[in-house]
mmCIF file of C-alpha atoms and ligand atoms in Angstrom:
data_model
loop_
_atom_site.group_PDB
_atom_site.id
_atom_site.type_symbol
_atom_site.label_atom_id
_atom_site.label_comp_id
_atom_site.label_asym_id
_atom_site.label_seq_id
_atom_site.Cartn_x
_atom_site.Cartn_y
_atom_site.Cartn_z
ATOM 1 C CA UNK A 1 6.484 15.760 -36.931
ATOM 2 C CA UNK A 2 3.832 17.904 -35.668
ATOM 3 C CA UNK A 3 1.252 15.266 -36.210
ATOM 4 C CA UNK A 4 3.240 12.525 -34.220
ATOM 5 C CA UNK A 5 3.670 14.810 -31.389
ATOM 6 C CA UNK A 6 0.060 15.562 -31.312
ATOM 7 C CA UNK A 7 -0.851 11.749 -31.477
ATOM 8 C CA UNK A 8 1.512 11.029 -28.774
ATOM 9 C CA UNK A 9 0.266 13.685 -26.490
ATOM 10 C CA UNK A 10 -3.298 12.413 -27.045
ATOM 11 C CA UNK A 11 -2.595 8.866 -26.105
ATOM 12 C CA UNK A 12 -0.464 9.797 -23.107
ATOM 13 C CA UNK A 13 -3.664 11.936 -21.984
ATOM 14 C CA UNK A 14 -5.772 8.794 -22.675
ATOM 15 C CA UNK A 15 -3.499 6.546 -20.810
ATOM 16 C CA UNK A 16 -3.452 8.830 -17.858
ATOM 17 C CA UNK A 17 -7.218 8.866 -17.801
ATOM 18 C CA UNK A 18 -7.495 5.225 -18.049
ATOM 19 C CA UNK A 19 -5.131 4.686 -15.242
ATOM 20 C CA UNK A 20 -6.936 7.168 -13.054
ATOM 21 C CA UNK A 21 -10.260 5.582 -14.024
ATOM 22 C CA UNK A 22 -9.216 2.073 -13.233
ATOM 23 C CA UNK A 23 -7.487 2.873 -9.933
ATOM 24 C CA UNK A 24 -10.611 4.963 -8.969
ATOM 25 C CA UNK A 25 -12.944 2.231 -9.629
ATOM 26 C CA UNK A 26 -10.905 -0.512 -7.942
ATOM 27 C CA UNK A 27 -10.669 1.526 -4.730
ATOM 28 C CA UNK A 28 -14.308 2.470 -4.474
ATOM 29 C CA UNK A 29 -15.187 -0.902 -5.946
ATOM 30 C CA UNK A 30 -14.276 -2.783 -2.820
ATOM 31 C CA UNK A 31 -16.116 -0.362 -0.557
ATOM 32 C CA UNK A 32 -19.161 -0.039 -2.882
ATOM 33 C CA UNK A 33 -19.911 -3.672 -3.177
ATOM 34 C CA UNK A 34 -23.611 -4.145 -2.194
ATOM 35 C CA UNK A 35 -22.997 -7.642 -1.118
ATOM 36 C CA UNK A 36 -26.885 -7.872 -0.004
ATOM 37 C CA UNK A 37 -27.966 -6.799 -3.397
ATOM 38 C CA UNK A 38 -25.498 -9.331 -5.241
ATOM 39 C CA UNK A 39 -26.973 -12.018 -2.944
ATOM 40 C CA UNK A 40 -30.584 -11.050 -3.679
ATOM 41 C CA UNK A 41 -29.802 -11.033 -7.229
ATOM 42 C CA UNK A 42 -27.699 -14.276 -7.895
ATOM 43 C CA UNK A 43 -28.263 -16.406 -4.958
ATOM 44 C CA UNK A 44 -31.763 -15.834 -3.364
ATOM 45 C CA UNK A 45 -33.387 -18.125 -6.268
ATOM 46 C CA UNK A 46 -31.838 -21.312 -4.498
ATOM 47 C CA UNK A 47 -30.715 -20.027 -1.109
ATOM 48 C CA UNK A 48 -33.550 -17.882 -0.052
ATOM 49 C CA UNK A 49 -33.757 -14.387 1.334
ATOM 50 C CA UNK A 50 -32.568 -15.311 4.685
ATOM 51 C CA UNK A 51 -30.311 -18.301 3.625
ATOM 52 C CA UNK A 52 -33.293 -20.899 4.109
ATOM 53 C CA UNK A 53 -33.377 -22.712 0.823
ATOM 54 C CA UNK A 54 -36.212 -22.352 -1.508
ATOM 55 C CA UNK A 55 -37.950 -25.317 -2.990
ATOM 56 C CA UNK A 56 -35.685 -25.115 -6.025
ATOM 57 C CA UNK A 57 -32.639 -25.070 -3.771
ATOM 58 C CA UNK A 58 -33.962 -27.724 -1.543
ATOM 59 C CA UNK A 59 -34.669 -30.035 -4.557
ATOM 60 C CA UNK A 60 -31.159 -29.394 -5.766
ATOM 61 C CA UNK A 61 -29.484 -30.222 -2.374
ATOM 62 C CA UNK A 62 -28.863 -26.693 -0.796
ATOM 63 C CA UNK A 63 -28.552 -26.503 2.756
ATOM 64 C CA UNK A 64 -29.707 -24.176 5.628
ATOM 65 C CA UNK A 65 -27.193 -21.284 5.901
ATOM 66 C CA UNK A 66 -28.512 -20.597 9.437
ATOM 67 C CA UNK A 67 -27.400 -23.937 10.681
ATOM 68 C CA UNK A 68 -24.820 -23.230 13.424
ATOM 69 C CA UNK A 69 -23.143 -26.505 13.075
ATOM 70 C CA UNK A 70 -22.439 -25.870 9.285
ATOM 71 C CA UNK A 71 -21.249 -22.254 10.019
ATOM 72 C CA UNK A 72 -18.822 -23.613 12.376
ATOM 73 C CA UNK A 73 -17.397 -26.233 10.301
ATOM 74 C CA UNK A 74 -17.331 -24.072 7.107
ATOM 75 C CA UNK A 75 -14.329 -21.843 6.448
ATOM 76 C CA UNK A 76 -14.614 -18.720 4.441
ATOM 77 C CA UNK A 77 -12.210 -20.199 1.850
ATOM 78 C CA UNK A 78 -14.709 -23.111 1.331
ATOM 79 C CA UNK A 79 -17.476 -20.695 0.986
ATOM 80 C CA UNK A 80 -15.331 -18.518 -1.689
ATOM 81 C CA UNK A 81 -14.227 -21.681 -3.496
ATOM 82 C CA UNK A 82 -17.797 -22.778 -3.757
ATOM 83 C CA UNK A 83 -19.075 -19.662 -5.110
ATOM 84 C CA UNK A 84 -16.207 -19.615 -7.621
ATOM 85 C CA UNK A 85 -16.571 -23.047 -8.761
ATOM 86 C CA UNK A 86 -20.203 -24.187 -7.875
ATOM 87 C CA UNK A 87 -21.147 -27.886 -7.940
ATOM 88 C CA UNK A 88 -21.912 -29.489 -11.502
ATOM 89 C CA UNK A 89 -25.611 -29.793 -11.864
ATOM 90 C CA UNK A 90 -26.469 -28.221 -8.738
ATOM 91 C CA UNK A 91 -25.042 -24.756 -8.529
ATOM 92 C CA UNK A 92 -23.531 -22.786 -11.265
ATOM 93 C CA UNK A 93 -19.958 -21.254 -10.879
ATOM 94 C CA UNK A 94 -19.988 -17.502 -10.365
ATOM 95 C CA UNK A 95 -16.191 -16.784 -10.942
ATOM 96 C CA UNK A 96 -17.040 -15.164 -14.366
ATOM 97 C CA UNK A 97 -20.069 -13.499 -13.253
ATOM 98 C CA UNK A 98 -18.977 -11.809 -10.078
ATOM 99 C CA UNK A 99 -15.788 -10.024 -9.160
ATOM 100 C CA UNK A 100 -13.614 -11.514 -6.373
ATOM 101 C CA UNK A 101 -14.392 -8.497 -4.201
ATOM 102 C CA UNK A 102 -18.177 -9.279 -4.618
ATOM 103 C CA UNK A 103 -17.608 -13.073 -3.790
ATOM 104 C CA UNK A 104 -15.506 -12.121 -0.720
ATOM 105 C CA UNK A 105 -18.325 -9.866 0.198
ATOM 106 C CA UNK A 106 -20.922 -12.660 -0.065
ATOM 107 C CA UNK A 107 -19.142 -14.460 2.699
ATOM 108 C CA UNK A 108 -20.239 -12.019 5.226
ATOM 109 C CA UNK A 109 -23.968 -12.193 3.936
ATOM 110 C CA UNK A 110 -23.843 -16.082 4.341
ATOM 111 C CA UNK A 111 -22.080 -15.603 7.897
ATOM 112 C CA UNK A 112 -24.919 -13.016 8.815
ATOM 113 C CA UNK A 113 -27.477 -15.692 8.434
ATOM 114 C CA UNK A 114 -25.772 -17.992 10.862
ATOM 115 C CA UNK A 115 -26.166 -15.034 13.558
ATOM 116 C CA UNK A 116 -29.885 -15.213 13.505
HETATM 117 C C1 HEC B 1 -29.381 -22.868 -9.011
HETATM 118 C C2 HEC B 1 -29.355 -22.710 -7.506
HETATM 119 C C3 HEC B 1 -28.344 -22.216 -6.808
HETATM 120 C C4 HEC B 1 -27.965 -20.777 -7.050
HETATM 121 C C5 HEC B 1 -28.524 -19.741 -7.814
HETATM 122 C C6 HEC B 1 -26.849 -20.596 -6.018
HETATM 123 N N1 HEC B 1 -26.704 -21.766 -5.264
HETATM 124 FE FE1 HEC B 1 -25.222 -22.033 -3.777
HETATM 125 N N2 HEC B 1 -25.640 -24.006 -3.686
HETATM 126 C C7 HEC B 1 -26.741 -24.653 -4.381
HETATM 127 C C8 HEC B 1 -26.778 -26.043 -4.264
HETATM 128 C C9 HEC B 1 -27.743 -27.030 -4.883
HETATM 129 C C10 HEC B 1 -25.804 -26.372 -3.182
HETATM 130 C C11 HEC B 1 -25.325 -27.507 -2.675
HETATM 131 C C12 HEC B 1 -24.162 -28.156 -3.479
HETATM 132 C C13 HEC B 1 -23.537 -29.274 -3.034
HETATM 133 O O1 HEC B 1 -24.197 -30.145 -2.193
HETATM 134 O O2 HEC B 1 -22.264 -29.557 -3.383
HETATM 135 C C14 HEC B 1 -25.298 -25.107 -3.185
HETATM 136 C C15 HEC B 1 -24.077 -24.832 -2.196
HETATM 137 C C16 HEC B 1 -23.587 -23.558 -1.616
HETATM 138 C C17 HEC B 1 -22.526 -23.408 -0.674
HETATM 139 C C18 HEC B 1 -21.792 -24.492 0.082
HETATM 140 C C19 HEC B 1 -22.746 -25.096 1.071
HETATM 141 C C20 HEC B 1 -21.946 -26.197 1.646
HETATM 142 O O3 HEC B 1 -22.544 -27.266 1.177
HETATM 143 O O4 HEC B 1 -21.097 -26.002 2.381
HETATM 144 C C21 HEC B 1 -22.349 -22.019 -0.707
HETATM 145 C C22 HEC B 1 -21.636 -21.326 0.261
HETATM 146 C C23 HEC B 1 -23.358 -21.442 -1.728
HETATM 147 N N3 HEC B 1 -24.115 -22.302 -2.390
HETATM 148 C C24 HEC B 1 -23.462 -20.004 -1.837
HETATM 149 C C25 HEC B 1 -24.103 -19.469 -2.958
HETATM 150 C C26 HEC B 1 -23.983 -18.078 -3.349
HETATM 151 C C27 HEC B 1 -23.158 -17.118 -2.503
HETATM 152 C C28 HEC B 1 -24.676 -17.972 -4.367
HETATM 153 C C29 HEC B 1 -24.849 -16.681 -5.143
HETATM 154 C C30 HEC B 1 -23.792 -16.026 -5.743
HETATM 155 C C31 HEC B 1 -25.128 -19.173 -4.610
HETATM 156 N N4 HEC B 1 -24.851 -20.134 -3.808
HETATM 157 C C32 HEC B 1 -26.222 -19.528 -5.836
HETATM 158 C C33 HEC B 1 -27.577 -24.063 -5.392
HETATM 159 C C34 HEC B 1 -27.561 -22.647 -5.793
#
């Protein structure tokens, strides 16, 4: 009896800890996303530091993100979808590498290239 109570108490404490831990990270997670850093880590190789495609990106068919016409006709949803799913043989999908918060934050990085 004593042991069962002891273990129940411990697992309750662990559960409470886990809940606090996860709610804490998800709240700060959204605010803490360093979108520029994510971009520099995962996207720069092809799309370049300023959204101007690298030789590798150009070779694969990546476009200029600073292009005003492209910015105007592309919706945030399309950008999110592209990052999630990629394009076979051109751009790898990121849905398993990045969180949805990170992917949404990348939209503003891509938009910022259009404002230069
Ligand atoms: C291996 C090179 C490569 C990497 C890395 C890469 N991309 Fe791409 N991306 C491409 C290519 C090539 C295209 C054009 C695909 C097409 O024509 O369908 C593209 C297309 C896109 C588009 C859509 C542009 C359009 O045609 O409307 C967006 C948005 C985009 N990439 C964002 C990103 C972001 C954000 C990252 C980082 C998380 C990233 N890409 C990483 C190669 C890459």
